[in-house]
Amino acid sequence: NAGVTQTPKFRVLKTGQSMTLLCAQDMNHEYMYWYRQDPGMGLRLIHYSVGEGTTAKGEVPDGYNVSRLKKQNFLLGLESAAPSQTSVYFCASRLWGGSNQPQHFGDGTRLSIL
Amino acid sequence: AQTVTQSQPEMSVQEAETVTLSCTYDTSENNYYLFWYKQPPSRQMILVIRQEAYKQQNATENRFSVNFQKAAKSFSLKISDSQLGDTAMYFCAFPTYSGAGSYQLTFGKGTKLSVIP
């Protein structure tokens, strides 16, 4: 009963390096989200997807790209990491987009950019 | 734009006592849902309770209950008989319409609750 799984859990990068965070869900959810969490800022939406093959920008999309090639996976990419992208990243999914649907979260990825 | 405000960045409560965390929101919609999430030091985001706006009755889940005041756009969380395991960040969340029949959650900035032995 895995739910939402994020890999890796921790990562340290140097400025300018690239990397991809993977989110996988086994609940057959249509909607998937990527958030970042910074101290005093709560969770802010980076990108989201309403189904396989679709993506859309959230509140803070700059510097990130996403892909949803398979329904169960949602990838977040940093092409050229910057120190401002040091944060904790959360992936979430929900069955569909109705307002009554809670989101199910992964355990987060702590990313540090040096 | 719809906003969610949690005005208490930090709170503390003695073990076994009751504490209330406040949340206010801004919306022009009439039917909607509200959520409280808990984030313990383990970093997991855990759904605590959900309230349906068109229901008069306040939601309750064991020691957790809400005080929902629709006219005042207020959605506070009450924790009774506080336990050490309740120490966590608590986030209020409100669904924001993003088009094409889809809603996404807008989160408040959180309240850090410490339960003191």
XYZ file of N, CA, C and O in Angstrom, chain A residues 9-10 31 33 35 37 40-43 45 48 50 88 90 94 97-110, chain B residues 31-35 37 39 42-47 50 89 91 95 98-110:
240
model
N 14.976 11.003 -1.478
C 14.511 11.683 -0.260
C 15.402 12.866 0.079
O 14.946 13.840 0.699
N 16.659 12.790 -0.274
C 17.604 13.876 -0.024
C 18.531 13.988 -1.240
O 18.852 12.982 -1.869
N -5.046 13.376 -10.986
C -4.391 14.659 -10.774
C -3.131 14.491 -9.938
O -3.134 13.769 -8.932
N 0.498 16.800 -8.441
C 0.966 18.147 -8.132
C 2.406 18.105 -7.634
O 2.801 17.150 -6.972
N 4.781 20.653 -5.192
C 4.854 21.834 -4.337
C 6.289 22.001 -3.856
O 7.041 21.046 -3.766
N 8.123 23.710 -0.307
C 7.828 24.210 1.029
C 9.057 24.917 1.569
O 10.114 24.298 1.745
N 8.155 29.574 6.639
C 7.299 30.749 6.685
C 6.461 30.991 5.449
O 5.715 31.976 5.376
N 6.570 30.082 4.448
C 5.842 30.306 3.185
C 4.754 29.274 2.955
O 3.989 29.377 2.008
N 4.667 28.264 3.766
C 3.693 27.216 3.508
C 4.064 26.434 2.267
O 5.222 26.385 1.853
N 3.062 25.817 1.642
C 3.281 25.057 0.415
C 2.852 25.897 -0.774
O 1.749 26.441 -0.791
N 2.440 25.906 -5.019
C 2.296 25.001 -6.152
C 3.247 25.395 -7.278
O 3.256 26.540 -7.728
N 1.297 21.322 -12.051
C 0.369 20.245 -11.783
C -0.056 19.590 -13.096
O 0.236 20.106 -14.189
N -3.465 17.346 -14.851
C -4.841 16.866 -14.710
C -5.043 15.527 -15.410
O -6.176 15.046 -15.500
N 12.197 22.030 0.347
C 11.630 20.686 0.460
C 10.516 20.583 -0.575
O 9.633 21.441 -0.619
N 7.383 18.536 -2.346
C 6.342 17.539 -2.110
C 5.575 17.268 -3.385
O 5.225 18.191 -4.128
N -4.484 13.308 -6.345
C -5.873 13.178 -5.925
C -6.623 12.462 -7.023
O -6.242 12.523 -8.187
N -10.457 16.155 -9.848
C -10.229 17.555 -9.501
C -11.323 18.235 -8.726
O -11.269 19.448 -8.551
N -12.317 17.493 -8.238
C -13.404 18.127 -7.513
C -12.947 18.772 -6.223
O -11.956 18.377 -5.621
N -13.703 19.774 -5.767
C -13.290 20.530 -4.589
C -13.360 19.704 -3.314
O -12.779 20.088 -2.300
N -14.053 18.563 -3.338
C -14.164 17.755 -2.127
C -13.045 16.744 -1.992
O -12.971 16.018 -1.007
N -12.149 16.686 -2.959
C -11.120 15.655 -2.953
C -9.873 16.112 -2.196
O -9.254 17.113 -2.564
N -9.488 15.381 -1.140
C -8.233 15.727 -0.469
C -7.049 15.282 -1.324
O -7.195 14.455 -2.222
N -5.913 15.847 -1.044
C -4.698 15.423 -1.727
C -3.925 14.456 -0.834
O -3.905 14.593 0.382
N -3.284 13.500 -1.485
C -2.446 12.530 -0.790
C -0.993 12.883 -1.105
O -0.633 12.990 -2.272
N -0.193 13.013 -0.070
C 1.154 13.520 -0.248
C 2.207 12.429 -0.124
O 2.040 11.454 0.630
N 3.320 12.642 -0.823
C 4.518 11.856 -0.590
C 5.246 12.386 0.625
O 4.802 13.354 1.259
N 6.366 11.770 0.958
C 7.112 12.127 2.164
C 8.081 13.285 1.963
O 8.767 13.682 2.897
N 8.166 13.793 0.745
C 8.993 14.954 0.493
C 10.423 14.609 0.100
O 10.939 13.536 0.420
N 11.039 15.566 -0.605
C 12.455 15.477 -0.976
C 13.137 16.744 -0.513
O 12.714 17.849 -0.874
N 14.179 16.582 0.298
C 14.930 17.756 0.740
C 16.063 17.976 -0.242
O 16.933 17.124 -0.389
N -20.501 26.867 -2.419
C -20.309 25.473 -2.023
C -18.843 25.094 -2.188
O -18.294 25.223 -3.279
N -18.238 24.621 -1.126
C -16.817 24.286 -1.187
C -16.464 23.410 0.014
O -17.310 23.142 0.878
N -15.235 22.963 0.038
C -14.721 22.159 1.140
C -13.501 22.851 1.722
O -12.817 23.610 1.046
N -13.234 22.541 2.969
C -12.056 23.059 3.653
C -11.334 21.893 4.313
O -11.982 20.938 4.758
N -10.014 22.007 4.401
C -9.214 20.918 4.937
C -8.208 21.444 5.960
O -7.701 22.550 5.850
N -4.513 19.987 7.392
C -3.464 18.989 7.283
C -2.497 19.165 8.443
O -2.247 20.278 8.911
N 1.492 18.300 9.712
C 2.829 17.896 9.270
C 3.721 17.733 10.497
O 4.269 18.695 11.024
N 8.343 14.362 11.163
C 8.688 13.381 10.124
C 8.461 13.919 8.715
O 8.883 13.301 7.734
N 7.807 15.065 8.605
C 7.617 15.785 7.342
C 6.423 15.293 6.521
O 6.056 15.916 5.535
N 5.800 14.207 6.921
C 4.613 13.759 6.180
C 3.496 14.775 6.264
O 3.364 15.482 7.250
N 2.686 14.857 5.224
C 1.480 15.688 5.227
C 0.287 14.752 5.414
O 0.005 13.903 4.575
N -0.415 14.943 6.524
C -1.483 14.017 6.904
C -2.797 14.777 6.981
O -2.898 15.793 7.669
N -3.816 14.292 6.298
C -5.132 14.922 6.365
C -5.733 14.689 7.744
O -5.824 13.559 8.212
N -11.916 17.305 7.314
C -12.481 17.980 6.141
C -13.881 18.484 6.487
O -14.638 17.784 7.144
N 3.327 20.979 12.519
C 2.804 22.132 11.789
C 1.406 21.762 11.314
O 1.175 20.635 10.867
N -1.678 22.983 8.727
C -1.995 23.816 7.571
C -3.483 23.753 7.267
O -4.066 22.666 7.184
N -9.804 24.741 -1.536
C -9.734 24.458 -2.979
C -9.968 25.715 -3.799
O -10.963 26.405 -3.621
N -9.178 26.140 -10.785
C -8.096 26.434 -11.726
C -8.513 26.207 -13.171
O -7.691 26.208 -14.063
N -9.816 26.028 -13.407
C -10.302 25.894 -14.780
C -10.557 24.454 -15.178
O -10.026 23.534 -14.566
N -11.374 24.255 -16.193
C -11.671 22.929 -16.749
C -12.173 21.964 -15.679
O -11.842 20.772 -15.703
N -12.995 22.480 -14.758
C -13.580 21.619 -13.732
C -12.612 21.161 -12.672
O -12.918 20.259 -11.891
N -11.463 21.771 -12.605
C -10.418 21.322 -11.684
C -10.206 22.310 -10.548
O -10.251 23.523 -10.749
N -9.983 21.758 -9.359
C -9.642 22.574 -8.192
C -8.263 22.178 -7.695
O -7.904 21.013 -7.694
N -7.511 23.162 -7.252
C -6.244 22.860 -6.593
C -6.282 23.496 -5.221
O -7.022 24.425 -4.988
N -5.493 22.961 -4.287
C -5.517 23.432 -2.915
C -4.601 24.631 -2.735
O -3.450 24.618 -3.169
N -5.125 25.653 -2.075
C -4.325 26.785 -1.626
C -4.117 26.632 -0.129
O -5.080 26.460 0.618
N -2.873 26.665 0.303
C -2.537 26.424 1.702
C -2.244 27.728 2.427
O -1.686 28.665 1.850
N -2.595 27.761 3.713
C -2.116 28.816 4.574
C -0.638 28.593 4.883
O -0.058 27.569 4.507
N -0.033 29.543 5.611
C 1.399 29.436 5.883
C 1.709 28.530 7.065
O 2.879 28.263 7.344
N 0.674 28.093 7.763
C 0.887 27.109 8.802
C 0.988 27.683 10.200
O 1.356 28.836 10.404
